[in-house]
Coordinates of C-alpha atoms in Angstrom, one line a residue:
M1 CA -83.8 166.3 120.3
H2 CA -83.0 166.2 116.6
V3 CA -80.9 167.7 113.8
R4 CA -82.8 170.5 112.0
V5 CA -82.0 171.5 108.5
S6 CA -82.8 175.1 107.5
T7 CA -82.4 176.6 104.1
R8 CA -81.4 180.1 103.3
R9 CA -80.9 181.8 100.0
N10 CA -78.0 184.0 99.0
K11 CA -78.4 187.2 97.1
D12 CA -77.8 185.4 93.8
G13 CA -80.8 183.1 94.7
T14 CA -78.7 179.9 95.4
A15 CA -80.0 177.8 98.3
V16 CA -77.6 177.1 101.3
R17 CA -78.5 174.4 103.9
Y18 CA -77.6 174.9 107.6
L19 CA -77.6 172.2 110.3
Q20 CA -78.7 172.9 113.9
L21 CA -79.2 170.7 116.9
T22 CA -82.6 171.6 118.3
H23 CA -84.9 170.6 121.1
N24 CA -88.7 171.2 121.2
E25 CA -90.0 173.0 124.2
W26 CA -93.6 173.6 125.2
D27 CA -94.8 177.2 125.4
P28 CA -97.7 177.3 127.9
T29 CA -98.8 180.7 126.8
T30 CA -99.3 179.9 123.2
K31 CA -99.9 176.3 123.9
T32 CA -97.6 175.2 121.1
S33 CA -94.2 173.5 120.8
R34 CA -91.4 175.7 119.7
P35 CA -87.9 174.5 118.6
K36 CA -85.0 175.7 120.7
V37 CA -81.5 175.7 119.1
L38 CA -78.9 174.0 121.3
H39 CA -76.0 174.1 118.9
S40 CA -75.4 175.3 115.3
F41 CA -73.1 173.2 113.1
G42 CA -73.0 175.8 110.3
R43 CA -73.3 175.3 106.6
E44 CA -73.8 171.7 105.5
D45 CA -71.2 171.9 102.7
Q46 CA -68.6 173.2 105.2
L47 CA -69.4 170.8 108.0
D48 CA -66.5 169.7 110.2
R49 CA -67.3 166.0 110.5
D50 CA -64.3 165.2 112.7
A51 CA -65.4 167.7 115.2
I52 CA -68.9 166.1 115.3
K53 CA -67.4 162.7 115.8
R54 CA -65.4 164.0 118.8
L55 CA -68.6 165.6 120.2
V56 CA -70.5 162.4 119.8
A57 CA -67.7 160.4 121.5
S58 CA -67.7 162.8 124.4
L59 CA -71.4 162.6 124.9
T60 CA -71.6 158.8 124.6
R61 CA -69.1 158.4 127.4
L62 CA -71.8 159.7 129.8
L63 CA -74.3 157.1 128.7
D64 CA -74.7 153.4 129.1
P65 CA -72.9 151.9 126.0
A66 CA -76.0 150.0 124.9
T67 CA -78.2 153.1 125.2
A68 CA -75.6 155.2 123.4
L69 CA -75.3 152.9 120.5
T70 CA -79.0 152.0 120.0
G71 CA -80.8 155.0 121.2
S72 CA -82.9 152.8 123.5
Q73 CA -82.9 152.4 127.2
A74 CA -82.9 148.6 126.9
P75 CA -79.5 146.9 126.8
G76 CA -80.8 144.3 124.4
A77 CA -82.5 146.7 122.1
A78 CA -82.8 145.9 118.4
G79 CA -79.8 146.9 116.3
L80 CA -77.1 146.1 119.0
A81 CA -75.1 143.0 118.0
F82 CA -72.5 141.1 120.0
T83 CA -69.9 140.5 117.3
S84 CA -66.8 139.0 118.9
S85 CA -65.0 138.0 122.1
R86 CA -61.2 137.8 122.7
P87 CA -59.1 137.0 125.8
V88 CA -57.6 140.1 127.3
G89 CA -56.2 139.1 130.7
G90 CA -52.9 137.7 129.6
T91 CA -52.0 140.5 127.2
L92 CA -53.1 143.1 129.8
V93 CA -50.8 141.7 132.5
L94 CA -47.8 141.2 130.2
D95 CA -48.2 144.7 128.7
A96 CA -48.3 146.2 132.2
L97 CA -45.0 144.5 133.1
W98 CA -43.5 145.4 129.7
R99 CA -44.2 149.1 130.4
R100 CA -43.0 148.8 134.0
L101 CA -39.7 147.6 132.8
G102 CA -39.5 150.5 130.5
I103 CA -39.2 148.4 127.4
D104 CA -41.8 150.4 125.5
T105 CA -40.0 153.6 126.5
V106 CA -36.6 152.4 125.2
M107 CA -38.1 151.2 122.0
T108 CA -40.0 154.4 121.4
R109 CA -36.9 156.4 122.0
L110 CA -34.9 154.3 119.6
L111 CA -37.6 154.6 117.0
T112 CA -37.5 158.4 117.1
G113 CA -36.1 159.8 113.9
R114 CA -36.1 156.4 112.1
K115 CA -38.1 155.7 109.0
R116 CA -40.0 152.9 110.6
D117 CA -43.6 152.1 111.4
P118 CA -44.3 153.7 114.8
R119 CA -46.2 150.6 115.7
T120 CA -43.0 148.5 115.7
E121 CA -42.9 148.5 119.5
R122 CA -46.4 147.2 119.6
V123 CA -45.7 144.5 117.1
L124 CA -42.7 143.3 119.1
F125 CA -44.7 143.3 122.3
A126 CA -47.3 141.2 120.4
L127 CA -44.7 138.7 119.3
V128 CA -43.4 138.4 122.9
A129 CA -47.0 138.0 124.3
N130 CA -47.7 135.4 121.6
R131 CA -44.8 133.3 122.8
A132 CA -46.1 133.4 126.4
L133 CA -49.8 132.8 125.5
A134 CA -50.0 130.9 122.2
P135 CA -46.6 130.3 120.7
G136 CA -46.3 129.6 117.0
S137 CA -44.7 130.8 113.8
K138 CA -44.6 134.6 113.0
L139 CA -47.3 134.0 110.4
A140 CA -49.4 132.3 113.0
A141 CA -48.6 135.2 115.5
A142 CA -50.0 137.7 113.0
G143 CA -53.2 135.7 112.7
W144 CA -53.4 135.5 116.5
V145 CA -53.1 139.3 116.8
N146 CA -55.7 139.9 114.1
R147 CA -58.3 137.3 115.3
R148 CA -57.6 136.0 118.8
A149 CA -56.0 138.6 120.9
H150 CA -56.8 142.1 122.3
I151 CA -53.6 144.2 122.3
D152 CA -53.7 147.8 123.3
G153 CA -52.6 150.0 120.4
L154 CA -52.5 147.2 117.8
A155 CA -55.7 146.1 116.1
E156 CA -54.0 144.2 113.3
T157 CA -50.6 143.3 111.8
S158 CA -49.0 141.2 109.1
D159 CA -46.3 138.6 108.9
D160 CA -44.1 141.1 106.9
A161 CA -44.5 143.6 109.8
C162 CA -43.4 140.9 112.2
Y163 CA -40.3 140.1 110.2
R164 CA -39.4 143.8 109.9
A165 CA -39.8 144.3 113.6
M166 CA -37.6 141.3 114.3
D167 CA -34.8 142.8 112.1
W168 CA -35.0 146.0 114.1
L169 CA -35.0 144.2 117.4
L170 CA -31.6 142.7 116.7
D171 CA -30.3 146.2 115.9
I172 CA -31.4 147.6 119.3
A173 CA -30.6 144.5 121.3
P174 CA -27.5 145.9 123.2
D175 CA -29.4 149.0 124.4
L176 CA -32.5 146.9 125.3
E177 CA -30.5 144.3 127.2
R178 CA -28.7 146.9 129.3
E179 CA -31.9 148.7 130.1
V180 CA -33.7 145.5 131.1
F181 CA -30.8 144.5 133.4
W182 CA -30.8 147.8 135.3
Q183 CA -34.6 147.8 135.6
V184 CA -34.5 144.3 137.1
A185 CA -31.7 145.5 139.5
T186 CA -33.3 148.8 140.6
L187 CA -37.0 149.0 139.7
L188 CA -37.8 145.5 140.7
D189 CA -35.2 145.5 143.5
H190 CA -33.7 142.1 142.5
E191 CA -30.2 141.2 143.6
V192 CA -27.8 140.9 140.7
D193 CA -24.6 140.1 142.6
L194 CA -25.1 136.4 142.1
L195 CA -25.6 135.4 138.5
F196 CA -26.1 131.8 137.3
F197 CA -24.9 130.9 133.8
D198 CA -25.6 127.9 131.7
T199 CA -26.0 126.9 128.1
T200 CA -28.2 124.7 126.0
S201 CA -28.5 123.9 122.3
T202 CA -31.3 123.6 119.9
Y203 CA -31.2 121.7 116.7
F204 CA -32.8 122.1 113.2
Q205 CA -34.4 119.5 111.0
T206 CA -32.3 120.3 108.0
D207 CA -30.0 118.2 105.8
E208 CA -27.1 120.6 105.6
P209 CA -25.4 123.1 107.9
D210 CA -25.2 126.7 107.0
D211 CA -22.4 127.9 104.7
P212 CA -19.2 128.8 106.5
L213 CA -18.6 132.5 107.2
A214 CA -15.7 134.4 108.7
R215 CA -16.6 135.4 112.3
D216 CA -15.3 137.6 115.1
V217 CA -14.5 136.5 118.6
R218 CA -18.2 136.9 119.5
G219 CA -19.2 134.4 116.9
R220 CA -20.9 137.0 114.7
P221 CA -20.2 137.3 110.9
V222 CA -17.6 140.0 110.1
P223 CA -19.3 142.9 108.3
D224 CA -18.4 142.0 104.7
Q225 CA -19.5 138.4 105.3
D226 CA -22.9 139.2 106.8
P227 CA -25.6 137.3 104.9
G228 CA -28.0 140.2 105.4
D229 CA -31.6 140.3 106.1
G230 CA -34.6 138.5 104.5
D231 CA -37.2 136.2 105.5
G232 CA -37.5 132.5 105.0
D233 CA -39.0 129.6 106.9
G234 CA -36.5 127.0 107.9
D235 CA -37.3 123.5 109.0
G236 CA -37.2 122.4 112.6
D237 CA -39.2 120.8 115.3
G238 CA -38.6 118.9 118.4
D239 CA -37.1 119.7 121.8
G240 CA -33.9 119.8 123.7
D241 CA -32.4 120.0 127.1
G242 CA -29.0 121.3 128.3
D243 CA -26.9 120.6 131.3
G244 CA -23.9 122.9 130.8
D245 CA -21.5 120.3 129.6
G246 CA -19.9 120.2 126.3
E247 CA -16.7 120.4 124.2
G248 CA -16.4 121.3 120.6
E249 CA -14.7 123.4 118.1
D250 CA -13.9 127.1 118.5
T251 CA -16.1 129.7 116.9
G252 CA -13.2 131.5 115.3
G253 CA -12.5 131.2 111.6
G254 CA -15.1 130.2 109.0
V255 CA -18.2 128.4 110.4
G256 CA -21.9 128.4 109.7
F257 CA -24.4 129.5 112.3
R258 CA -26.4 126.3 112.2
T259 CA -23.7 123.8 112.3
Y260 CA -22.7 120.5 113.9
G261 CA -21.5 120.4 117.5
K262 CA -21.9 118.5 120.7
S263 CA -25.6 118.4 121.1
K264 CA -27.3 118.9 124.5
D265 CA -30.3 117.1 122.9
S266 CA -28.3 114.0 121.9
R267 CA -28.8 115.0 118.3
D268 CA -25.2 115.3 117.0
D269 CA -26.5 114.3 113.6
L270 CA -28.3 117.6 113.1
P271 CA -27.0 121.2 112.8
Q272 CA -27.6 123.3 115.9
V273 CA -27.0 126.7 117.6
V274 CA -25.9 127.2 121.1
I275 CA -27.7 129.5 123.6
G276 CA -26.4 130.9 126.9
M277 CA -28.4 132.6 129.6
A278 CA -27.6 134.6 132.8
V279 CA -30.2 134.4 135.6
T280 CA -30.5 136.1 139.0
R281 CA -30.8 134.2 142.2
A282 CA -34.6 134.8 142.0
G283 CA -34.8 133.1 138.7
I284 CA -35.1 136.3 136.5
P285 CA -33.2 135.9 133.2
V286 CA -31.3 139.2 132.6
R287 CA -29.4 138.4 129.4
V288 CA -29.2 135.8 126.6
W289 CA -26.6 135.0 124.1
C290 CA -26.6 133.0 120.8
W291 CA -23.5 131.4 119.1
P292 CA -22.7 129.0 116.3
G293 CA -23.5 125.4 117.0
N294 CA -19.9 124.2 117.5
T295 CA -18.9 126.9 120.1
T296 CA -17.4 125.4 123.3
D297 CA -18.8 126.2 126.7
S298 CA -15.4 127.5 127.7
A299 CA -15.6 130.2 125.0
L300 CA -19.2 131.0 125.9
I301 CA -18.6 131.8 129.6
R302 CA -15.6 134.0 128.8
Q303 CA -17.7 136.0 126.4
A304 CA -20.6 136.3 128.8
R305 CA -18.2 137.5 131.5
E306 CA -16.7 140.1 129.2
D307 CA -20.1 141.4 128.2
M308 CA -21.4 141.7 131.7
R309 CA -18.3 143.5 132.8
D310 CA -19.1 146.2 130.3
W311 CA -22.1 147.0 132.5
T312 CA -19.8 148.1 135.3
L313 CA -21.0 145.6 137.9
A314 CA -19.0 146.1 141.1
R315 CA -18.9 142.5 142.1
V316 CA -20.5 139.4 140.6
M317 CA -20.5 135.8 141.8
W318 CA -20.8 133.5 138.8
V319 CA -22.4 130.1 139.4
A320 CA -21.9 127.5 136.7
D321 CA -22.1 123.8 136.1
R322 CA -19.2 121.4 135.9
G323 CA -18.8 121.9 132.2
F324 CA -17.2 125.4 132.8
S325 CA -14.5 124.3 135.3
S326 CA -11.5 124.6 133.1
T327 CA -8.5 126.5 134.4
Q328 CA -8.9 129.2 131.7
N329 CA -12.5 129.8 132.6
R330 CA -11.8 130.1 136.3
R331 CA -9.0 132.6 135.6
E332 CA -11.3 134.6 133.4
L333 CA -14.1 134.8 136.0
R334 CA -11.7 136.1 138.6
R335 CA -10.6 139.0 136.5
G336 CA -11.8 142.4 137.9
G337 CA -12.5 141.1 141.4
G338 CA -15.1 138.6 140.3
H339 CA -15.6 135.1 141.9
Y340 CA -17.2 131.8 141.1
I341 CA -19.0 128.8 142.4
I342 CA -18.5 125.9 139.9
G343 CA -19.4 122.2 140.1
E344 CA -16.6 119.7 139.8
K345 CA -16.9 116.2 138.3
L346 CA -16.5 113.7 141.1
R347 CA -16.1 110.8 138.6
S348 CA -13.5 112.7 136.6
G349 CA -10.6 111.1 138.5
S350 CA -9.0 114.6 138.8
A351 CA -6.5 115.2 141.6
E352 CA -8.9 117.6 143.3
A353 CA -11.8 115.1 143.2
T354 CA -9.7 112.3 144.5
A355 CA -8.2 114.5 147.3
A356 CA -11.6 115.8 148.3
L357 CA -13.1 112.3 148.7
S358 CA -10.1 111.1 150.7
R359 CA -10.4 113.8 153.3
Q360 CA -11.9 112.8 156.6
G361 CA -14.4 115.0 158.4
R362 CA -18.0 115.4 159.6
Y363 CA -20.8 116.9 157.6
S364 CA -22.7 119.8 158.9
H365 CA -26.5 119.9 158.4
V366 CA -27.5 123.0 156.3
R367 CA -31.2 122.7 155.7
D368 CA -33.8 120.2 154.4
N369 CA -31.7 117.3 153.1
L370 CA -28.5 119.1 152.4
Q371 CA -25.3 118.5 154.3
V372 CA -21.9 120.1 153.6
K373 CA -18.3 119.5 154.4
E374 CA -15.4 121.8 153.5
V375 CA -12.1 120.2 152.7
K376 CA -8.7 121.9 152.4
I377 CA -7.0 121.2 149.1
A378 CA -5.6 124.4 147.6
A379 CA -4.6 127.8 149.0
D380 CA -6.5 129.9 146.4
E381 CA -9.6 127.8 146.1
R382 CA -12.1 126.3 148.5
F383 CA -13.8 122.9 148.0
V384 CA -17.1 121.8 149.5
I385 CA -18.6 118.4 149.4
C386 CA -22.4 118.4 149.4
F387 CA -24.4 115.3 150.5
N388 CA -28.1 114.7 150.1
P389 CA -29.2 111.5 152.1
E390 CA -32.4 111.2 150.1
Q391 CA -30.6 111.4 146.8
A392 CA -28.1 108.8 148.1
E393 CA -31.0 106.4 148.6
R394 CA -32.3 107.1 145.1
D395 CA -28.8 106.6 143.6
A396 CA -28.5 103.3 145.4
A397 CA -31.9 102.1 144.3
L398 CA -31.2 103.0 140.7
R399 CA -27.9 101.3 140.7
E400 CA -29.5 98.2 142.1
V401 CA -31.9 98.2 139.2
M402 CA -29.2 98.7 136.7
V403 CA -27.0 96.0 138.1
G404 CA -30.0 93.6 138.1
K405 CA -30.6 94.2 134.5
L406 CA -26.9 93.8 133.6
T407 CA -26.7 90.5 135.6
A408 CA -29.7 89.1 133.7
L409 CA -28.3 90.3 130.4
I410 CA -24.9 88.6 130.7
A411 CA -26.1 85.4 132.5
D412 CA -24.8 82.3 130.8
T413 CA -22.8 84.3 128.3
D414 CA -19.8 82.2 129.0
R415 CA -21.4 79.6 126.7
L416 CA -21.6 82.0 123.8
T417 CA -19.1 82.1 121.1
V418 CA -16.6 84.9 121.1
T419 CA -18.4 86.6 118.2
K420 CA -21.8 86.5 120.0
R421 CA -20.3 87.9 123.2
A422 CA -18.7 90.7 121.2
E423 CA -22.0 91.5 119.7
L424 CA -23.7 91.7 123.1
R425 CA -20.8 93.8 124.4
G426 CA -21.4 96.2 121.6
R427 CA -25.1 96.5 122.5
I428 CA -24.4 97.1 126.2
S429 CA -21.9 99.8 125.2
T430 CA -24.9 101.9 123.9
M431 CA -26.5 101.7 127.3
P432 CA -24.6 104.1 129.6
G433 CA -26.4 103.0 132.8
L434 CA -25.5 99.3 132.3
N435 CA -22.1 99.8 130.6
R436 CA -20.8 101.7 133.7
F437 CA -20.9 98.4 135.7
L438 CA -19.7 96.0 133.0
R439 CA -16.2 94.4 133.2
V440 CA -14.6 92.4 130.4
T441 CA -12.0 89.8 131.6
P442 CA -8.7 89.3 129.6
K443 CA -10.4 86.2 128.1
G444 CA -13.3 88.3 126.9
L445 CA -15.9 87.1 129.4
L446 CA -18.5 89.5 130.6
R447 CA -18.7 90.2 134.4
V448 CA -20.3 92.7 136.8
D449 CA -17.6 95.1 138.0
R450 CA -17.9 94.8 141.8
K451 CA -15.0 97.2 142.4
K452 CA -16.8 99.8 140.3
I453 CA -20.0 99.3 142.3
A454 CA -18.1 99.8 145.6
G455 CA -16.6 103.0 144.3
E456 CA -20.0 104.3 143.2
V457 CA -21.4 103.7 146.7
N458 CA -19.0 106.3 148.0
L459 CA -20.4 108.8 145.6
D460 CA -24.1 108.3 146.3
G461 CA -25.9 111.6 146.9
K462 CA -22.6 113.7 146.7
Y463 CA -21.4 116.5 144.5
L464 CA -18.2 118.6 144.7
L465 CA -18.1 122.4 144.5
R466 CA -15.1 124.8 144.1
C467 CA -15.3 128.4 145.0
S468 CA -12.9 131.3 144.8
D469 CA -14.5 133.6 147.4
P470 CA -12.7 133.3 150.7
H471 CA -15.5 134.9 152.7
L472 CA -18.6 132.9 151.8
S473 CA -19.6 130.2 154.2
A474 CA -19.8 126.6 153.1
E475 CA -23.5 126.8 153.5
D476 CA -23.8 129.8 151.2
I477 CA -21.6 128.1 148.6
A478 CA -23.9 125.0 148.7
L479 CA -27.1 127.0 148.6
G480 CA -25.8 129.2 145.9
Y481 CA -25.0 126.3 143.6
K482 CA -28.3 124.7 144.4
Q483 CA -30.1 127.7 142.9
L484 CA -28.5 126.8 139.6
L485 CA -31.7 124.8 139.1
Q486 CA -33.3 128.2 138.3
V487 CA -31.4 128.3 135.0
E488 CA -32.2 124.7 134.2
R489 CA -35.9 125.4 134.9
G490 CA -35.6 128.5 132.6
W491 CA -34.4 126.2 129.7
R492 CA -37.2 123.8 130.4
D493 CA -39.8 126.5 130.3
M494 CA -38.3 128.2 127.3
K495 CA -38.4 124.9 125.3
T496 CA -41.8 123.8 126.5
T497 CA -44.1 126.6 127.6
L498 CA -42.6 129.2 125.3
E499 CA -41.8 126.7 122.6
L500 CA -38.3 127.8 121.6
R501 CA -38.5 125.0 119.0
P502 CA -39.4 124.5 116.3
V503 CA -37.6 127.6 114.9
Y504 CA -39.4 128.7 111.8
H505 CA -36.4 130.6 110.4
R506 CA -33.3 129.7 108.4
L507 CA -31.4 133.1 108.4
E508 CA -29.0 133.8 111.2
E509 CA -30.3 137.2 112.0
R510 CA -33.9 136.0 112.3
I511 CA -32.9 133.1 114.5
R512 CA -31.0 135.4 116.8
A513 CA -34.0 137.7 117.0
H514 CA -36.3 134.7 117.8
V515 CA -34.1 133.8 120.7
I516 CA -34.3 137.4 122.1
L517 CA -38.1 137.2 121.8
C518 CA -38.2 134.0 123.8
W519 CA -35.9 135.6 126.4
L520 CA -38.2 138.6 126.8
A521 CA -41.2 136.3 127.1
L522 CA -39.4 134.2 129.8
L523 CA -38.5 137.5 131.6
L524 CA -42.1 138.6 131.9
V525 CA -43.3 135.1 132.8
R526 CA -40.7 134.7 135.5
I527 CA -41.6 138.1 137.0
V528 CA -45.2 137.0 137.2
E529 CA -44.3 133.7 138.9
T530 CA -41.9 135.1 141.4
T531 CA -44.4 137.8 142.4
T532 CA -47.6 135.7 142.6
G533 CA -46.0 132.5 143.8
A534 CA -48.0 130.5 141.2
T535 CA -46.8 128.8 138.0
W536 CA -47.3 130.6 134.7
N537 CA -49.6 127.8 133.4
R538 CA -52.0 128.3 136.3
V539 CA -51.9 132.2 136.1
R540 CA -52.3 132.1 132.3
E541 CA -55.3 129.8 132.6
D542 CA -57.0 132.2 135.1
L543 CA -56.1 135.4 133.1
Q544 CA -57.3 134.1 129.7
D545 CA -60.8 133.6 131.2
L546 CA -61.0 137.4 131.2
H547 CA -62.5 138.4 127.8
V548 CA -63.4 141.6 126.0
G549 CA -66.6 141.5 124.1
T550 CA -67.3 143.7 121.1
F551 CA -70.8 145.2 120.5
T552 CA -71.8 147.1 117.5
G553 CA -74.9 149.2 116.8
P554 CA -76.1 151.8 114.3
A555 CA -74.2 154.6 116.1
G556 CA -70.8 152.8 116.6
T557 CA -68.9 150.2 118.6
F558 CA -68.0 149.6 122.2
R559 CA -65.9 146.9 123.9
Q560 CA -66.6 145.7 127.4
R561 CA -64.7 143.2 129.6
T562 CA -66.2 140.4 131.5
E563 CA -66.5 140.6 135.2
L564 CA -63.3 139.9 137.2
T565 CA -63.2 136.6 139.1
T566 CA -61.7 136.3 142.6
A567 CA -58.6 134.6 141.1
Q568 CA -58.1 137.4 138.6
R569 CA -58.4 140.1 141.2
D570 CA -55.9 138.3 143.4
I571 CA -53.3 138.1 140.5
L572 CA -53.7 141.7 139.6
A573 CA -53.4 142.8 143.3
K574 CA -50.2 140.8 143.8
L575 CA -48.7 142.2 140.6
D576 CA -49.9 145.7 141.6
I577 CA -51.7 146.2 138.3
N578 CA -54.9 148.2 138.2
A579 CA -58.0 146.3 137.0
P580 CA -59.0 147.3 133.5
K581 CA -61.9 149.6 133.0
K582 CA -65.2 147.9 132.3
I583 CA -65.7 149.8 129.1
I584 CA -62.4 149.3 127.3
E585 CA -63.3 151.2 124.1
L586 CA -66.2 153.3 123.0
G587 CA -66.5 155.1 119.7
P588 CA -69.1 156.3 117.2
A589 CA -69.7 155.0 113.7
T590 CA -67.1 156.0 111.1
T591 CA -69.8 157.8 109.0
L592 CA -72.4 160.3 109.9

């Protein structure tokens, strides 16, 4: 079979070339080979080259890729080269979940009619996948897409395209967050009646905080004070951890976004921002917030409650750490029929804590090492003391170590001068574990506080909860609060696996968009974990062993995946994701 060129002459004598696809057939009568025309392409100067490309692509799908591209029956025939190999398993799974949640649909709908690159949705998915698979700066993410990842519908991108996509992401965030929430509630059938809320902070390695701006109650710049868009790479590295505690200044008035506040990372010396997150009882993060670095936790939870009420939830039980137990917060959470489970500081010396510890009663065993006892203190609130015997043993052992260190440190200090004892007292004050058990006599002598130790023994392994719901059992209250660990685990994963820090941005809008990207990555990662029962690190390791190889030949290019392992098939089956086709892409050369 070959392409035959025939020449005909017009009436004016000019020659015109015609192309035909022919096949030689043997004529037994004349005992000669005669060409048989299979298809006529028409005049050479009027050739529809795109139509021929489509024809070639259609025919090559019926053939072995190596045969199609080399014209030989041998897969290793000359002219076929193996040019590259990229991991495909991680992006394939994340993309399938991205589409299942309808994120691509929402973004495509919002892109309609806008003068934006239609690939913006693909670029945003690439940035989210990058955080889950190989987190880095947006410049590094662009290089990762271009050289180290296989993403359906996005062969290459640039750092400028990434920045433009981030700017647009912040514009559509409210619509996107609402859609994700309802998809988690309905499509994935996750319960959203119990939401856990906690905050953390992340600091920036910069010498000065941002310039003050007038802000609304949500902590956002008022329109005429918005610093606008633009790129820029800020400084910042390190890590942080949050526990839900904190007091600081209000976000109202003029304040910079990256500003000083009570750091959850013990870095009060550096500007920071505050981040809040709401998580379902299954550990799925459904919404994220970002505020200036001096915003108090009290203001944060009220804002979060207001935002979630806009989504017309019928009933939500908010679970929060002890940093949110103020009277104003509790009143806000009960508005609209809502309820709360909040931790209470046993060492605070509050009237509730003192009364709860003084009440007699027997503990009821719940499960594992958890025991509970409900005590009557107030008419409109319930208080539950939780006790973990194993934690009590650990608390006692740790206290023994701390007291031993303190005893050795202050031994023979009575012989020191007043100045030397004061210096030692100052050093101990910087050691919270030791300082808790130190007592200074009226004469300035250093002693171990035996009364304090006796009081601590009564607190070993215990924590106090307050709840506004009159119908929940004490067991459900305790177990509900115990699941708050899901939020803390979310912060840990966001700051380590997904590398929330360092934040390579200095402008407020870019920082906010970066936090949203991290949230979307955590959302997909947590769905994988809750569905497969395995950690993301383990799943990622198995998935990234699935590669797609690129082969090129004289006739074009094809891409083929490696064979699926048992672990990869198991992951795909649990996630209900179809295995990718063996031949991922097949196309002719760009020229005839």
